[in-house]
Every structure is written in structure tokens, then in C-alpha cells.
């Protein structure tokens, strides 16, 4: 059983509910963030908090809690969730996903923001199947660019609309491009490897914390570039991968009909994943 | 007190709540519709139902109820809401707003649609202040076009983000235009009047039911055109107005720094509002 926090109350998540005049529900006016704990500690807490704060400010929503208060709540949710799980006799998962959701709050006229609603949820982590790390994933291309991509808003209509097309292509996700310029996957960032260069798009993207971590980790062994990445570069890229909190560094071996490199997971993606795993092991 | 329906249960709306794994809340995956009753009967019910059904189908969500079942629930909500209000000794408002909200439903992995959630709410109508009909409203321009405008999704981030700019300009709303072509206001359609011609944008818009009603009403007295309407046409338009279920036919007398016509509510807007009021009086 997992615990969550909603506007001052901590309770099992299945007992939490949001009233029906919430602007997140009625008007899609919401933002969120999501990170994992490693060894019971929030990964890259300072960076995630800064991003959440920035999203809130960009959407003109006042955060009802400060950084330290929020950290204390996160740690309490981790503790409560683990206590409840250990009582059931199941092995305690030391680590959880933490989701923040901040909406425009309840609105009498269904449009004006009065006071934001803040949810903080501890969740079970849904890890990527091991076979995907061994074989890499397939993604399909989609001519699209997210509105306000740099704000982690709750707007994920596009990927849910595309779910059937993704399934039909036996793919795992979509890669957005517009006019030949790649931005990001539906919920993760994109990188290509060519020789000793690692490149990742610099605009129309959410600035991923795992992306930032990987860029830091790669710096001593590679030339890391943030710049527009074009579709045409996929044809002679050695490797491609995607990064997110749950995906870590996940190799992409096929994009639409195009095979990346020789179609197998490349050594540089593997190397970076090893470096990442080392980092989180001692977090 | 107003009543609502949620997945099979009817209850006072302040007792209704949605679980926190709802995809409308977490991923903005939701659509809605909204209409009024006149003389206790849903206005243009066939048209609203068809539009709601179309939005659901465009977003790949299966409607859990058929047309007649839904009508019966709407009528029950109207009845219950009126009973509750009359018990408080207040004058019974025969007429209410009805809001449908259909979301992607609860999702175990926060992204996959399983079974949609359907909310039907009776709400108090928030009528437009009489002075706005007498003086017309001011709107400001915004370079923007809604994604999937023809689907009544819950995506209203833009207008909430612009709330401060609207207030600062002492305006009531925003008028979207892109590359000089006008589409719609944030939650209503747009018309201009020039001589005996009434024109309204034909693309990147939600196909409003009030818009359709007005086009029908106007046909015997005007030449009605659905076509791209350009910003440049505002300079010599005689009148402009906006239409929606709650706004009916609401004159626009100022757009940004531009005064429309002589700055007063024009005779044709007035004439159409009278025709509309006659229609709903005997609905």
C-alpha cells in the first residue's frame, strides 16, 4: 500500500480523491514532476525541486509548500509506504516513485484560479523490462512538437491518442519531430552517438534531470553537444538512446523503418548505463 | 444545491470526487461538453449529443452510456437539483447548466486508458452581466491556434495562462489569430458583420452549437458565410460578436486597440440576440 499527501493530509493513495471542480480535471490546468528514490533518498532532489518550482512559476501557480517542508513530506510518504508494505509480509521495496501534481485548484466558475491543489504521491516503480535494455526499443516518428515543452504540464494527449499506432507498429514509444528537427520522445529525452560525439536536442524539449545527469557523466569520455538534432543524422548515427527517471539510459535500435547502426545495442549506450547504475548505487 | 452523476451514482456535486489516478487529472486526457436547459429542457440536445459523441470518438474513448440513458440522467439531475433548491426556500431556478466530462479513466500505470470516467453535472448558470450586452466587450488578440480545436478537449491552459494579461488590458477574453487568420475566442466563436453579410471562421475552431443556431437564425435576413476571416477585415467591419451557450450573442466593440464600427453595439447584433431570445423562450 502506498501513501500520498493532498493539501495537508496524508492517507493511503486509494483513499485520496480530488473534487470535481478542480481545474486540472476540468481545464487541463496542471503540472507535475516525477522522480525516484535510490537507497531511500530522492535522486537529484535539488534539480527536481528547481524544475518543479520553475514549472509552477511558468504556469503562474503559487507553490503552497517550501522546499524543506516538501522534502519532509516526501520522506514521510516513503516511510509510511514501506511500513504498510512490510506489514503485509511482502519484501519492502526500499525505493519508490514520487509524483508531484499541482493544479489550478478548485474553481467556482470553472475557469478562474483561486488556490492551487497539491498532490504528492508515493508510487510503485514500473521498471523497464530487462529485454528492452538487451535488445533496444523501437519507436515511431510523429510530426509534432509539444506546446510549452519546457514546462512539465499534464498535457500528454498526443501520446495517448497515438497509443494504437504505437501498438500497431510494435513500437514502445513515439519520437517527435517537426520539419525534420527532432525534439524528444513522449516522456523522455533523445540522444544520438556518432564517434566520440554525443548529441541531444536543445529546444522544444523538457529539460530532463536524467538527461542532465547523463550529460555530466559523459563529459569525461565524450564530446557532449546540446544542439538541434536533425532526422537526417539518424542515417549515419552509431547509436541512439533515450533518458528518463524510469528508463535511465534505454537504447533505441529502430526508428520507424530505419535501423540505427547495426541494429544492436551499442557499446557507448551500455557504458553510460553502467556509469549511471554506479552513480545511483551509492546515491 | 446541485446534483451530479459519476460512473453510475447520483449525489450532491460537492460530495463527488475523482480518484487521483484519473488520466484527465494526471495527463490532461479528457473532453467535455456544456449546455443549458431552457424551460427545463436541454437546448439543442441532439446537436450537443452528436458533438459529445464525436469528441469521444476522436479521442478514442468509448462512451459508457447511450443517448437516451444520458438524457434520462440529465433530466433526473435537473429535477433533483431543483427539489433541493426549493427546500431551502429559495426560488427554484428552472434552468441549469449541464456539464459532461469524459476522461481516460483510472490508470494503473498513469498512461494507459482502461475504462473512461464519465461525470455529468448540473451547475448554476453564470450569466453574462447585462452591461456587457449594452456596451459590448473588449477582447485582446493572441497569436495562437488551439490544437485539435474541433474536439472539445479539456485543454484550456492558454486562456488561464493569459488571465493576467486579459485583466491588465481591462478586457473580457482573448481572440486567437495565427498569421493574420482569426479562429475563435477562448471559449466561444467569432462573427463579423459587414453590410448584409455575416461571416464566421470555418477552421481551427470548435463547431459551436450556438454558432450553428445563430447561422440558422440569420439565414433569412443575411448572407451567412463560413470562411477564413482575416485580421485585416476587422478594420472595416460594421459589427463583431461572439457566440456560446452562456454568452448567446455577445457584441464585441473593441479588439486590442481597435474599435469595431463606431464602438457601440450594432443593430444587427441586437437583432440576432432578439431572435435568439425568442427561440429559447419557447424551447
mmCIF file of N, CA and C in Angstrom, chain A residues 13 16-20 22 24-29 32 58-60 99 101 103 108-111 113 119 121 126 144 147-148 153-157 159-161 187, chain B residues 13 16-20 22 24-29 32 58-60 99 101 103 108-111 113 119 121 126 144 147-148 153-157 159-161 187:
data_model
loop_
_atom_site.group_PDB
_atom_site.id
_atom_site.type_symbol
_atom_site.label_atom_id
_atom_site.label_comp_id
_atom_site.label_asym_id
_atom_site.label_seq_id
_atom_site.Cartn_x
_atom_site.Cartn_y
_atom_site.Cartn_z
ATOM 1 N N UNK A 13 -3.062 6.132 -0.816
ATOM 2 C CA UNK A 13 -3.405 6.809 -2.079
ATOM 3 C C UNK A 13 -4.783 6.432 -2.602
ATOM 4 N N UNK A 16 -7.393 8.836 -1.464
ATOM 5 C CA UNK A 16 -7.306 10.244 -1.858
ATOM 6 C C UNK A 16 -8.172 10.496 -3.097
ATOM 7 N N UNK A 17 -8.855 11.616 -3.083
ATOM 8 C CA UNK A 17 -9.691 11.963 -4.230
ATOM 9 C C UNK A 17 -9.734 13.470 -4.362
ATOM 10 N N UNK A 18 -9.991 13.906 -5.576
ATOM 11 C CA UNK A 18 -9.987 15.328 -5.889
ATOM 12 C C UNK A 18 -11.405 15.736 -6.270
ATOM 13 N N UNK A 19 -11.866 16.833 -5.711
ATOM 14 C CA UNK A 19 -13.211 17.318 -6.017
ATOM 15 C C UNK A 19 -13.364 17.662 -7.486
ATOM 16 N N UNK A 20 -14.603 17.645 -7.971
ATOM 17 C CA UNK A 20 -14.826 17.686 -9.413
ATOM 18 C C UNK A 20 -14.756 19.084 -10.012
ATOM 19 N N UNK A 22 -11.957 20.784 -9.801
ATOM 20 C CA UNK A 22 -10.514 21.014 -9.951
ATOM 21 C C UNK A 22 -10.174 21.399 -11.395
ATOM 22 N N UNK A 24 -7.404 21.148 -12.937
ATOM 23 C CA UNK A 24 -6.603 20.132 -13.628
ATOM 24 C C UNK A 24 -7.519 19.177 -14.377
ATOM 25 N N UNK A 25 -8.583 18.795 -13.719
ATOM 26 C CA UNK A 25 -9.553 17.867 -14.300
ATOM 27 C C UNK A 25 -10.413 18.548 -15.367
ATOM 28 N N UNK A 26 -10.959 19.729 -15.050
ATOM 29 C CA UNK A 26 -11.922 20.376 -15.955
ATOM 30 C C UNK A 26 -11.268 21.121 -17.099
ATOM 31 N N UNK A 27 -10.036 21.645 -16.876
ATOM 32 C CA UNK A 27 -9.433 22.537 -17.872
ATOM 33 C C UNK A 27 -8.004 22.147 -18.243
ATOM 34 N N UNK A 28 -7.560 20.980 -17.789
ATOM 35 C CA UNK A 28 -6.202 20.554 -18.124
ATOM 36 C C UNK A 28 -5.148 21.501 -17.573
ATOM 37 N N UNK A 29 -5.501 22.274 -16.520
ATOM 38 C CA UNK A 29 -4.541 23.237 -15.995
ATOM 39 C C UNK A 29 -3.785 22.623 -14.823
ATOM 40 N N UNK A 32 3.223 18.639 -13.295
ATOM 41 C CA UNK A 32 3.653 17.596 -12.372
ATOM 42 C C UNK A 32 5.162 17.453 -12.414
ATOM 43 N N UNK A 58 6.117 29.271 -14.214
ATOM 44 C CA UNK A 58 5.743 29.488 -15.606
ATOM 45 C C UNK A 58 4.235 29.378 -15.816
ATOM 46 N N UNK A 59 3.579 28.592 -14.964
ATOM 47 C CA UNK A 59 2.124 28.472 -15.086
ATOM 48 C C UNK A 59 1.393 29.347 -14.061
ATOM 49 N N UNK A 60 2.151 30.299 -13.463
ATOM 50 C CA UNK A 60 1.572 31.278 -12.529
ATOM 51 C C UNK A 60 0.835 30.612 -11.373
ATOM 52 N N UNK A 99 5.504 11.267 -7.202
ATOM 53 C CA UNK A 99 4.852 12.139 -8.173
ATOM 54 C C UNK A 99 4.318 13.383 -7.479
ATOM 55 N N UNK A 101 1.839 16.593 -8.204
ATOM 56 C CA UNK A 101 0.842 17.134 -9.145
ATOM 57 C C UNK A 101 0.341 18.445 -8.570
ATOM 58 N N UNK A 103 -2.259 21.573 -9.484
ATOM 59 C CA UNK A 103 -3.284 22.015 -10.444
ATOM 60 C C UNK A 103 -3.749 23.427 -10.100
ATOM 61 N N UNK A 108 -14.796 28.112 -8.639
ATOM 62 C CA UNK A 108 -16.252 28.281 -8.565
ATOM 63 C C UNK A 108 -16.852 28.473 -9.959
ATOM 64 N N UNK A 109 -16.113 29.156 -10.852
ATOM 65 C CA UNK A 109 -16.669 29.434 -12.180
ATOM 66 C C UNK A 109 -16.029 28.551 -13.263
ATOM 67 N N UNK A 110 -15.325 27.523 -12.849
ATOM 68 C CA UNK A 110 -14.695 26.560 -13.766
ATOM 69 C C UNK A 110 -13.615 27.168 -14.650
ATOM 70 N N UNK A 111 -13.105 28.342 -14.310
ATOM 71 C CA UNK A 111 -12.043 28.903 -15.154
ATOM 72 C C UNK A 111 -11.029 29.738 -14.361
ATOM 73 N N UNK A 113 -8.432 30.705 -11.453
ATOM 74 C CA UNK A 113 -7.575 30.085 -10.450
ATOM 75 C C UNK A 113 -7.767 30.808 -9.120
ATOM 76 N N UNK A 119 -0.821 17.635 -4.822
ATOM 77 C CA UNK A 119 -0.792 16.202 -4.505
ATOM 78 C C UNK A 119 0.665 15.753 -4.517
ATOM 79 N N UNK A 121 2.512 11.984 -4.273
ATOM 80 C CA UNK A 121 2.173 10.558 -4.195
ATOM 81 C C UNK A 121 3.425 9.695 -4.205
ATOM 82 N N UNK A 126 7.529 1.268 -12.003
ATOM 83 C CA UNK A 126 7.303 0.303 -13.087
ATOM 84 C C UNK A 126 8.592 0.220 -13.912
ATOM 85 N N UNK A 144 5.221 16.428 -34.799
ATOM 86 C CA UNK A 144 4.556 17.096 -33.684
ATOM 87 C C UNK A 144 5.597 17.793 -32.835
ATOM 88 N N UNK A 147 3.520 21.846 -27.055
ATOM 89 C CA UNK A 147 3.343 23.239 -26.671
ATOM 90 C C UNK A 147 3.976 23.415 -25.300
ATOM 91 N N UNK A 148 4.732 24.446 -25.101
ATOM 92 C CA UNK A 148 5.365 24.698 -23.796
ATOM 93 C C UNK A 148 6.079 23.452 -23.285
ATOM 94 N N UNK A 153 3.890 20.245 -17.918
ATOM 95 C CA UNK A 153 2.438 20.298 -17.746
ATOM 96 C C UNK A 153 1.870 18.896 -17.889
ATOM 97 N N UNK A 154 0.597 18.747 -17.550
ATOM 98 C CA UNK A 154 -0.039 17.417 -17.642
ATOM 99 C C UNK A 154 -0.533 17.114 -19.052
ATOM 100 N N UNK A 155 -0.128 17.900 -20.050
ATOM 101 C CA UNK A 155 -0.645 17.701 -21.399
ATOM 102 C C UNK A 155 0.057 16.529 -22.125
ATOM 103 N N UNK A 156 -0.535 15.355 -22.036
ATOM 104 C CA UNK A 156 0.006 14.165 -22.702
ATOM 105 C C UNK A 156 -1.031 13.543 -23.628
ATOM 106 N N UNK A 157 -1.936 14.407 -24.131
ATOM 107 C CA UNK A 157 -2.988 13.922 -25.040
ATOM 108 C C UNK A 157 -2.391 13.179 -26.225
ATOM 109 N N UNK A 159 0.369 11.423 -26.932
ATOM 110 C CA UNK A 159 0.863 10.034 -26.864
ATOM 111 C C UNK A 159 -0.277 9.064 -26.557
ATOM 112 N N UNK A 160 -1.267 9.516 -25.791
ATOM 113 C CA UNK A 160 -2.401 8.625 -25.514
ATOM 114 C C UNK A 160 -3.221 8.428 -26.792
ATOM 115 N N UNK A 161 -3.361 9.512 -27.562
ATOM 116 C CA UNK A 161 -4.047 9.404 -28.865
ATOM 117 C C UNK A 161 -3.305 8.451 -29.811
ATOM 118 N N UNK A 187 7.797 10.965 -23.334
ATOM 119 C CA UNK A 187 8.051 11.231 -21.912
ATOM 120 C C UNK A 187 9.524 11.087 -21.562
ATOM 121 N N UNK B 13 -23.184 17.509 -5.880
ATOM 122 C CA UNK B 13 -21.890 17.658 -6.568
ATOM 123 C C UNK B 13 -20.723 17.857 -5.594
ATOM 124 N N UNK B 16 -19.075 14.613 -4.758
ATOM 125 C CA UNK B 16 -18.449 13.822 -5.821
ATOM 126 C C UNK B 16 -16.952 14.120 -5.871
ATOM 127 N N UNK B 17 -16.164 13.069 -6.064
ATOM 128 C CA UNK B 17 -14.720 13.248 -6.158
ATOM 129 C C UNK B 17 -14.165 12.185 -7.090
ATOM 130 N N UNK B 18 -13.030 12.506 -7.662
ATOM 131 C CA UNK B 18 -12.396 11.634 -8.639
ATOM 132 C C UNK B 18 -11.077 11.131 -8.059
ATOM 133 N N UNK B 19 -10.832 9.839 -8.179
ATOM 134 C CA UNK B 19 -9.598 9.251 -7.661
ATOM 135 C C UNK B 19 -8.379 9.847 -8.343
ATOM 136 N N UNK B 20 -7.238 9.781 -7.680
ATOM 137 C CA UNK B 20 -6.081 10.542 -8.134
ATOM 138 C C UNK B 20 -5.296 9.870 -9.270
ATOM 139 N N UNK B 22 -6.790 9.312 -12.120
ATOM 140 C CA UNK B 22 -7.565 9.648 -13.317
ATOM 141 C C UNK B 22 -6.674 10.332 -14.369
ATOM 142 N N UNK B 24 -7.514 12.235 -16.770
ATOM 143 C CA UNK B 24 -7.883 13.635 -17.001
ATOM 144 C C UNK B 24 -7.040 14.526 -16.108
ATOM 145 N N UNK B 25 -6.893 14.114 -14.865
ATOM 146 C CA UNK B 25 -6.127 14.875 -13.882
ATOM 147 C C UNK B 25 -4.620 14.760 -14.127
ATOM 148 N N UNK B 26 -4.127 13.524 -14.323
ATOM 149 C CA UNK B 26 -2.670 13.304 -14.410
ATOM 150 C C UNK B 26 -2.093 13.622 -15.777
ATOM 151 N N UNK B 27 -2.910 13.455 -16.855
ATOM 152 C CA UNK B 27 -2.364 13.573 -18.206
ATOM 153 C C UNK B 27 -3.161 14.498 -19.111
ATOM 154 N N UNK B 28 -4.122 15.208 -18.536
ATOM 155 C CA UNK B 28 -4.920 16.120 -19.355
ATOM 156 C C UNK B 28 -5.717 15.406 -20.423
ATOM 157 N N UNK B 29 -5.983 14.100 -20.210
ATOM 158 C CA UNK B 29 -6.693 13.344 -21.238
ATOM 159 C C UNK B 29 -8.180 13.328 -20.914
ATOM 160 N N UNK B 32 -15.037 17.444 -22.765
ATOM 161 C CA UNK B 32 -16.253 17.808 -22.056
ATOM 162 C C UNK B 32 -17.264 18.382 -23.026
ATOM 163 N N UNK B 58 -13.192 10.887 -31.482
ATOM 164 C CA UNK B 58 -11.916 11.454 -31.928
ATOM 165 C C UNK B 58 -10.804 11.222 -30.901
ATOM 166 N N UNK B 59 -11.191 11.102 -29.642
ATOM 167 C CA UNK B 59 -10.181 10.836 -28.607
ATOM 168 C C UNK B 59 -10.157 9.355 -28.219
ATOM 169 N N UNK B 60 -10.783 8.522 -29.036
ATOM 170 C CA UNK B 60 -10.765 7.062 -28.842
ATOM 171 C C UNK B 60 -11.286 6.642 -27.474
ATOM 172 N N UNK B 99 -22.898 20.000 -17.468
ATOM 173 C CA UNK B 99 -21.542 19.751 -17.936
ATOM 174 C C UNK B 99 -21.295 18.243 -18.022
ATOM 175 N N UNK B 101 -18.228 15.546 -18.523
ATOM 176 C CA UNK B 101 -16.768 15.410 -18.535
ATOM 177 C C UNK B 101 -16.446 13.929 -18.735
ATOM 178 N N UNK B 103 -13.183 11.392 -19.174
ATOM 179 C CA UNK B 103 -11.711 11.325 -19.120
ATOM 180 C C UNK B 103 -11.237 9.926 -19.501
ATOM 181 N N UNK B 108 -3.569 2.303 -14.052
ATOM 182 C CA UNK B 108 -2.607 1.699 -13.126
ATOM 183 C C UNK B 108 -1.192 2.206 -13.399
ATOM 184 N N UNK B 109 -0.872 2.449 -14.664
ATOM 185 C CA UNK B 109 0.497 2.881 -14.996
ATOM 186 C C UNK B 109 0.567 4.361 -15.352
ATOM 187 N N UNK B 110 -0.477 5.099 -15.050
ATOM 188 C CA UNK B 110 -0.545 6.550 -15.282
ATOM 189 C C UNK B 110 -0.486 6.950 -16.750
ATOM 190 N N UNK B 111 -0.696 6.000 -17.676
ATOM 191 C CA UNK B 111 -0.658 6.398 -19.088
ATOM 192 C C UNK B 111 -1.633 5.601 -19.959
ATOM 193 N N UNK B 113 -5.071 3.899 -21.156
ATOM 194 C CA UNK B 113 -6.514 4.030 -20.970
ATOM 195 C C UNK B 113 -7.105 2.649 -20.731
ATOM 196 N N UNK B 119 -18.526 11.959 -15.924
ATOM 197 C CA UNK B 119 -19.172 12.853 -14.962
ATOM 198 C C UNK B 119 -20.258 13.634 -15.693
ATOM 199 N N UNK B 121 -22.749 16.858 -14.630
ATOM 200 C CA UNK B 121 -23.003 17.775 -13.520
ATOM 201 C C UNK B 121 -24.061 18.804 -13.874
ATOM 202 N N UNK B 126 -23.844 30.921 -14.868
ATOM 203 C CA UNK B 126 -23.227 32.225 -14.569
ATOM 204 C C UNK B 126 -23.521 33.149 -15.748
ATOM 205 N N UNK B 144 -2.100 32.488 -31.578
ATOM 206 C CA UNK B 144 -2.244 31.124 -31.067
ATOM 207 C C UNK B 144 -3.326 30.422 -31.853
ATOM 208 N N UNK B 147 -4.779 23.356 -30.504
ATOM 209 C CA UNK B 147 -4.516 22.019 -31.043
ATOM 210 C C UNK B 147 -5.837 21.248 -31.033
ATOM 211 N N UNK B 148 -6.148 20.576 -32.103
ATOM 212 C CA UNK B 148 -7.388 19.793 -32.149
ATOM 213 C C UNK B 148 -8.587 20.631 -31.698
ATOM 214 N N UNK B 153 -11.799 19.191 -26.074
ATOM 215 C CA UNK B 153 -10.943 18.629 -25.030
ATOM 216 C C UNK B 153 -10.884 19.602 -23.859
ATOM 217 N N UNK B 154 -10.308 19.132 -22.750
ATOM 218 C CA UNK B 154 -10.232 19.998 -21.560
ATOM 219 C C UNK B 154 -9.024 20.931 -21.606
ATOM 220 N N UNK B 155 -8.367 21.047 -22.756
ATOM 221 C CA UNK B 155 -7.147 21.848 -22.839
ATOM 222 C C UNK B 155 -7.452 23.347 -22.926
ATOM 223 N N UNK B 156 -7.458 24.001 -21.771
ATOM 224 C CA UNK B 156 -7.709 25.440 -21.714
ATOM 225 C C UNK B 156 -6.569 26.154 -20.997
ATOM 226 N N UNK B 157 -5.363 25.543 -21.088
ATOM 227 C CA UNK B 157 -4.194 26.149 -20.435
ATOM 228 C C UNK B 157 -3.980 27.579 -20.893
ATOM 229 N N UNK B 159 -5.835 30.102 -22.045
ATOM 230 C CA UNK B 159 -6.603 31.254 -21.541
ATOM 231 C C UNK B 159 -6.344 31.474 -20.056
ATOM 232 N N UNK B 160 -6.078 30.393 -19.315
ATOM 233 C CA UNK B 160 -5.780 30.564 -17.884
ATOM 234 C C UNK B 160 -4.413 31.225 -17.725
ATOM 235 N N UNK B 161 -3.475 30.840 -18.580
ATOM 236 C CA UNK B 161 -2.160 31.489 -18.580
ATOM 237 C C UNK B 161 -2.267 32.979 -18.908
ATOM 238 N N UNK B 187 -13.334 30.478 -25.444
ATOM 239 C CA UNK B 187 -14.402 29.520 -25.199
ATOM 240 C C UNK B 187 -15.658 29.858 -25.974
#
